[in-house]
Amino acid sequence: MQASNNKALTPLSAQASSSTPFAEGLLLPQVATATLELIINKALALNNNKAISFAALNQKTLTLALAELSFELSFTVNTGSSPAMVMVRSQVDTSDCTIKTSIKTLTKLKANQSLTQLIKQDELDVNGDIKIAQQFANIAQSLAIDWQSELAKHLGDVPTHKLLQFGNKITKSISATGKQIEADICEYLVHEKRLVVTLGQVSAFNGQTTAIASEVTAISARIDKLFAKLAAK
Amino acid sequence: MSSSDQHSQNSDSSTNASAPSDIDTSADNSTDSKNTTHFGYKTIEKDDKISMVAGVFHSVAKQYDVMNDLMSFGIHRLWKRFTIDASGVRPGNKVLDLAGGTGDLTAKFSKLVGREGKVVLADINSSMLNVGRDKLRDKGLVQNIEYVQANAEYLPFEENTFDIVTIAFGLRNVTDKDKALRSIYSVLKPGGRLLVLEFSKPEHELLNKAYDFYSFNILPKMGELVAKDGESYKYLAESIRMHPDQETLKSMMDNAGFEQTSFKNLTGGVVALHKGYKF
């Protein structure tokens, strides 16, 4: 019996290892899509901006093919439930809009760099209805989540208030300490070690260089004049 | 480790025979005849199989989801998500979730096919179907779901009805798998596809041994503790070992008429997703 088990294993192992990519066998795309789906739908459930409408996006799919990922991310809206839900999948047969790009380019988009400019530079490839992508982006930007209220539901009003007060104090303290450290480092590099010059010293140097350059130009002009006079005599 | 619904039976000649060495599964196969079949490692009359499997699932129905999460450490959700991803489901599709049990796949499909689509959750076991119906209604999923108590061997639907048929952790419990596959083929539309998610044979011997130890020593004890039914979970482990391996199931799908059949091993072959088309 044992022998027959081993015989059965050999061809199967060989076949499977060639047919199932590593990430797929470990279900990494499914882990990623499940996590994203959870986060997105939690954010939608916490959203306070009731003006957001998903009606135009019902059953529409936006697919993101990121260069850094070996699988696609497809987002499909379902308005059948309340609040509307977004389903995330790692592969779909058809998509209303597919964007091929990289995470780096997405950050450029966030920094308001022109969409057309990025398409011209081949950093972004859009297939399908671009309006779908714009509507998805608009919804993402319109989400309004009151984190303080959400936290208060779990901790209570007073603890949340105290926690946020403490958080603000810590933030201010960290910011002040950071500024102090920065000043100390500047002092050490500029005045003690003299490894770096100050902005004033740089502009004074620039001013002196410009003055010398204009003096040199004037002297050069005078010499040219003298040469011209000598040549005339 | 899911153990969905439906009745079971092996009429197949090849099985996923990684059972403990004291169980001679090959001997079991040789005893397969027109009138006998397997119930785990036992050889029984075919007519008894449906009621015996029904007993198992009536017993575990209420604790089914909790046990699935416990036994698979939640990984069954990823296997099912993989199945949804591979299905290529679109808005407007008609989907049959066969042996659908407590409706995990139905819930996802329902949201993806939209109002113009339809999902039929079918299961032979009324207890599982009731648990599934209650769960989906509690989630507010009512618009496009129908519930049908049906035997996979005799599907009560017209020919060419569905775009997609899925059977997740159910085929191994079907008495005559070949008949069930032919029945599924019949109800699929041309261009439609069948996805079979089922326990299979691990790819590596070490994993196989660890899996055997887990299945026969830990799993029944877990069943005893949580579902108060160790025997049903012993049957689960045995039925997995008696289920056809990846290549055999692929051949069975080919024989039933499916084309472009293929399979993907998940979690080292503990589970495999088979896919086939009707053209």
Coordinates of N, CA and C in Angstrom, one line a residue, chain B residues 190-278:
Chain B
P190 N -23.6 26.3 -23.0 CA -22.4 26.2 -23.8 C -21.5 27.5 -23.5
G191 N -20.2 27.2 -23.2 CA -19.4 28.3 -22.8 C -19.3 28.4 -21.3
G192 N -20.2 27.7 -20.6 CA -20.2 27.7 -19.2 C -19.1 26.8 -18.6
R193 N -18.8 27.0 -17.3 CA -17.7 26.3 -16.7 C -18.1 25.7 -15.3
L194 N -17.4 24.6 -15.0 CA -17.6 23.9 -13.7 C -16.3 24.1 -12.9
L195 N -16.4 24.5 -11.7 CA -15.3 24.6 -10.8 C -15.5 23.6 -9.6
V196 N -14.6 22.7 -9.4 CA -14.6 21.7 -8.3 C -13.5 22.0 -7.3
L197 N -13.9 22.5 -6.2 CA -12.9 22.7 -5.1 C -13.0 21.6 -4.1
E198 N -12.0 20.8 -4.0 CA -12.1 19.6 -3.1 C -10.7 19.3 -2.6
F199 N -10.7 18.6 -1.4 CA -9.5 18.1 -0.8 C -8.9 17.1 -1.8
S200 N -7.5 17.1 -1.8 CA -6.8 16.3 -2.8 C -5.6 15.7 -2.2
K201 N -4.6 15.3 -3.0 CA -3.5 14.6 -2.5 C -2.3 15.6 -2.4
P202 N -1.7 15.8 -1.2 CA -0.6 16.7 -1.0 C 0.6 16.3 -1.9
E203 N 1.3 17.4 -2.4 CA 2.4 17.1 -3.3 C 3.6 16.5 -2.7
H204 N 3.9 16.8 -1.5 CA 5.1 16.3 -0.9 C 4.8 15.3 0.2
E205 N 5.7 14.3 0.3 CA 5.5 13.1 1.2 C 5.5 13.6 2.6
L206 N 6.3 14.6 3.0 CA 6.4 15.1 4.4 C 5.1 15.7 4.8
L207 N 4.6 16.6 3.8 CA 3.3 17.2 4.1 C 2.2 16.2 4.2
N208 N 2.3 15.2 3.4 CA 1.3 14.1 3.4 C 1.2 13.4 4.7
K209 N 2.4 13.2 5.3 CA 2.5 12.5 6.6 C 1.9 13.4 7.7
A210 N 2.3 14.7 7.7 CA 1.9 15.6 8.7 C 0.3 15.8 8.6
Y211 N -0.1 15.8 7.4 CA -1.6 16.0 7.1 C -2.3 14.7 7.6
D212 N -1.8 13.6 7.4 CA -2.4 12.3 7.9 C -2.5 12.3 9.4
F213 N -1.4 12.7 10.0 CA -1.4 12.8 11.5 C -2.5 13.7 12.0
Y214 N -2.5 14.9 11.4 CA -3.5 15.9 11.8 C -4.9 15.4 11.6
S215 N -5.1 14.8 10.4 CA -6.5 14.4 10.1 C -7.0 13.3 10.9
F216 N -6.2 12.3 11.3 CA -6.7 11.1 12.0 C -6.5 11.2 13.5
N217 N -5.7 12.2 14.0 CA -5.4 12.3 15.4 C -6.0 13.5 16.0
I218 N -5.9 14.7 15.3 CA -6.3 15.9 15.9 C -7.7 16.3 15.5
L219 N -8.0 16.1 14.2 CA -9.3 16.5 13.7 C -10.5 15.9 14.4
P220 N -10.5 14.5 14.6 CA -11.7 13.9 15.3 C -11.8 14.4 16.7
K221 N -10.7 14.7 17.4 CA -10.7 15.2 18.7 C -11.3 16.6 18.8
M222 N -11.0 17.4 17.8 CA -11.5 18.8 17.7 C -13.0 18.7 17.5
G223 N -13.4 17.8 16.6 CA -14.9 17.6 16.3 C -15.6 17.1 17.6
E224 N -15.0 16.3 18.4 CA -15.6 15.8 19.6 C -15.8 17.0 20.6
L225 N -14.7 17.8 20.7 CA -14.8 19.0 21.6 C -15.8 20.0 21.2
V226 N -15.7 20.4 19.9 CA -16.5 21.6 19.5 C -17.9 21.2 19.0
A227 N -18.0 20.2 18.1 CA -19.3 19.8 17.6 C -19.9 18.6 18.3
K228 N -19.2 18.1 19.3 CA -19.6 17.0 20.1 C -19.9 15.8 19.2
D229 N -19.1 15.6 18.2 CA -19.3 14.6 17.2 C -18.0 14.2 16.5
G230 N -17.2 13.4 17.2 CA -15.9 12.9 16.7 C -16.0 12.0 15.5
E231 N -17.1 11.2 15.5 CA -17.3 10.2 14.4 C -17.4 10.9 13.0
S232 N -18.2 12.0 13.0 CA -18.4 12.7 11.7 C -17.1 13.2 11.2
Y233 N -16.3 13.7 12.1 CA -15.0 14.2 11.6 C -14.0 13.1 11.3
K234 N -14.2 11.9 11.8 CA -13.4 10.8 11.4 C -13.8 10.4 10.0
Y235 N -15.1 10.5 9.7 CA -15.6 10.2 8.4 C -15.0 11.2 7.4
L236 N -15.0 12.5 7.8 CA -14.4 13.6 7.0 C -13.0 13.2 6.5
A237 N -12.2 12.8 7.5 CA -10.8 12.4 7.2 C -10.7 11.2 6.2
E238 N -11.5 10.3 6.5 CA -11.5 9.0 5.7 C -12.0 9.3 4.3
S239 N -13.1 10.1 4.2 CA -13.7 10.4 2.9 C -12.7 11.2 2.0
I240 N -11.9 12.0 2.6 CA -10.9 12.8 1.9 C -9.8 11.8 1.3
R241 N -9.4 10.8 2.1 CA -8.4 9.9 1.6 C -9.0 9.0 0.4
M242 N -10.3 8.8 0.5 CA -10.9 7.9 -0.6 C -11.3 8.7 -1.8
H243 N -11.1 10.0 -1.8 CA -11.5 10.8 -2.9 C -10.4 10.7 -4.0
P244 N -10.9 10.7 -5.3 CA -9.9 10.6 -6.4 C -8.8 11.7 -6.3
D245 N -7.6 11.3 -6.7 CA -6.5 12.4 -6.7 C -6.7 13.3 -7.9
Q246 N -5.8 14.3 -8.0 CA -6.0 15.4 -9.0 C -6.2 14.9 -10.4
E247 N -5.3 14.0 -10.9 CA -5.3 13.5 -12.2 C -6.5 12.7 -12.5
T248 N -6.9 11.9 -11.5 CA -8.1 11.0 -11.7 C -9.4 11.8 -11.9
L249 N -9.5 12.8 -11.0 CA -10.7 13.7 -11.1 C -10.7 14.4 -12.4
K250 N -9.5 14.9 -12.9 CA -9.4 15.5 -14.2 C -9.9 14.6 -15.3
S251 N -9.5 13.3 -15.3 CA -10.0 12.4 -16.3 C -11.5 12.2 -16.2
M252 N -12.0 12.1 -15.0 CA -13.4 12.0 -14.8 C -14.2 13.1 -15.4
M253 N -13.6 14.3 -15.3 CA -14.3 15.5 -15.9 C -14.2 15.4 -17.4
D254 N -13.1 15.0 -17.9 CA -12.9 14.8 -19.4 C -14.0 13.8 -19.9
N255 N -14.1 12.7 -19.1 CA -15.0 11.6 -19.5 C -16.5 12.1 -19.5
A256 N -16.8 13.0 -18.6 CA -18.1 13.6 -18.6 C -18.4 14.5 -19.7
G257 N -17.4 14.9 -20.5 CA -17.6 15.8 -21.6 C -17.0 17.2 -21.5
F258 N -16.4 17.5 -20.3 CA -15.8 18.8 -20.2 C -14.6 18.9 -21.0
E259 N -14.3 20.2 -21.5 CA -13.2 20.4 -22.3 C -12.3 21.4 -21.6
Q260 N -11.0 21.5 -22.1 CA -10.0 22.4 -21.5 C -9.9 22.2 -20.0
T261 N -10.0 21.0 -19.5 CA -10.0 20.7 -18.0 C -8.6 21.0 -17.5
S262 N -8.5 21.5 -16.3 CA -7.2 21.8 -15.7 C -7.4 21.8 -14.2
F263 N -6.3 21.7 -13.5 CA -6.4 21.9 -12.0 C -5.3 22.7 -11.4
K264 N -5.5 23.3 -10.3 CA -4.5 24.0 -9.6 C -4.4 23.5 -8.2
N265 N -3.2 23.2 -7.7 CA -3.0 22.7 -6.4 C -2.9 23.9 -5.4
L266 N -3.6 23.9 -4.3 CA -3.6 25.0 -3.3 C -3.0 24.4 -2.0
T267 N -2.3 25.2 -1.3 CA -1.7 24.8 0.0 C -1.0 23.4 -0.2
G268 N -0.1 23.3 -1.1 CA 0.7 22.1 -1.3 C -0.1 20.9 -1.8
G269 N -1.3 21.1 -2.4 CA -2.1 20.0 -2.9 C -3.1 19.5 -1.9
V270 N -3.1 20.1 -0.7 CA -4.1 19.6 0.3 C -5.5 19.8 -0.3
V271 N -5.6 20.9 -1.1 CA -6.9 21.2 -1.8 C -6.5 21.4 -3.3
A272 N -7.4 21.0 -4.2 CA -7.2 21.3 -5.6 C -8.4 21.9 -6.2
L273 N -8.2 22.9 -7.1 CA -9.4 23.5 -7.8 C -9.3 23.0 -9.3
H274 N -10.3 22.2 -9.7 CA -10.5 21.7 -11.0 C -11.4 22.6 -11.8
K275 N -11.1 22.8 -13.0 CA -11.9 23.7 -13.9 C -12.1 23.0 -15.2
G276 N -13.3 23.0 -15.7 CA -13.6 22.5 -17.1 C -14.7 23.3 -17.7
Y277 N -14.7 23.3 -19.1 CA -15.7 24.1 -19.8 C -16.6 23.2 -20.6
K278 N -17.8 23.7 -20.9 CA -18.7 23.0 -21.8 C -18.8 23.9 -23.1

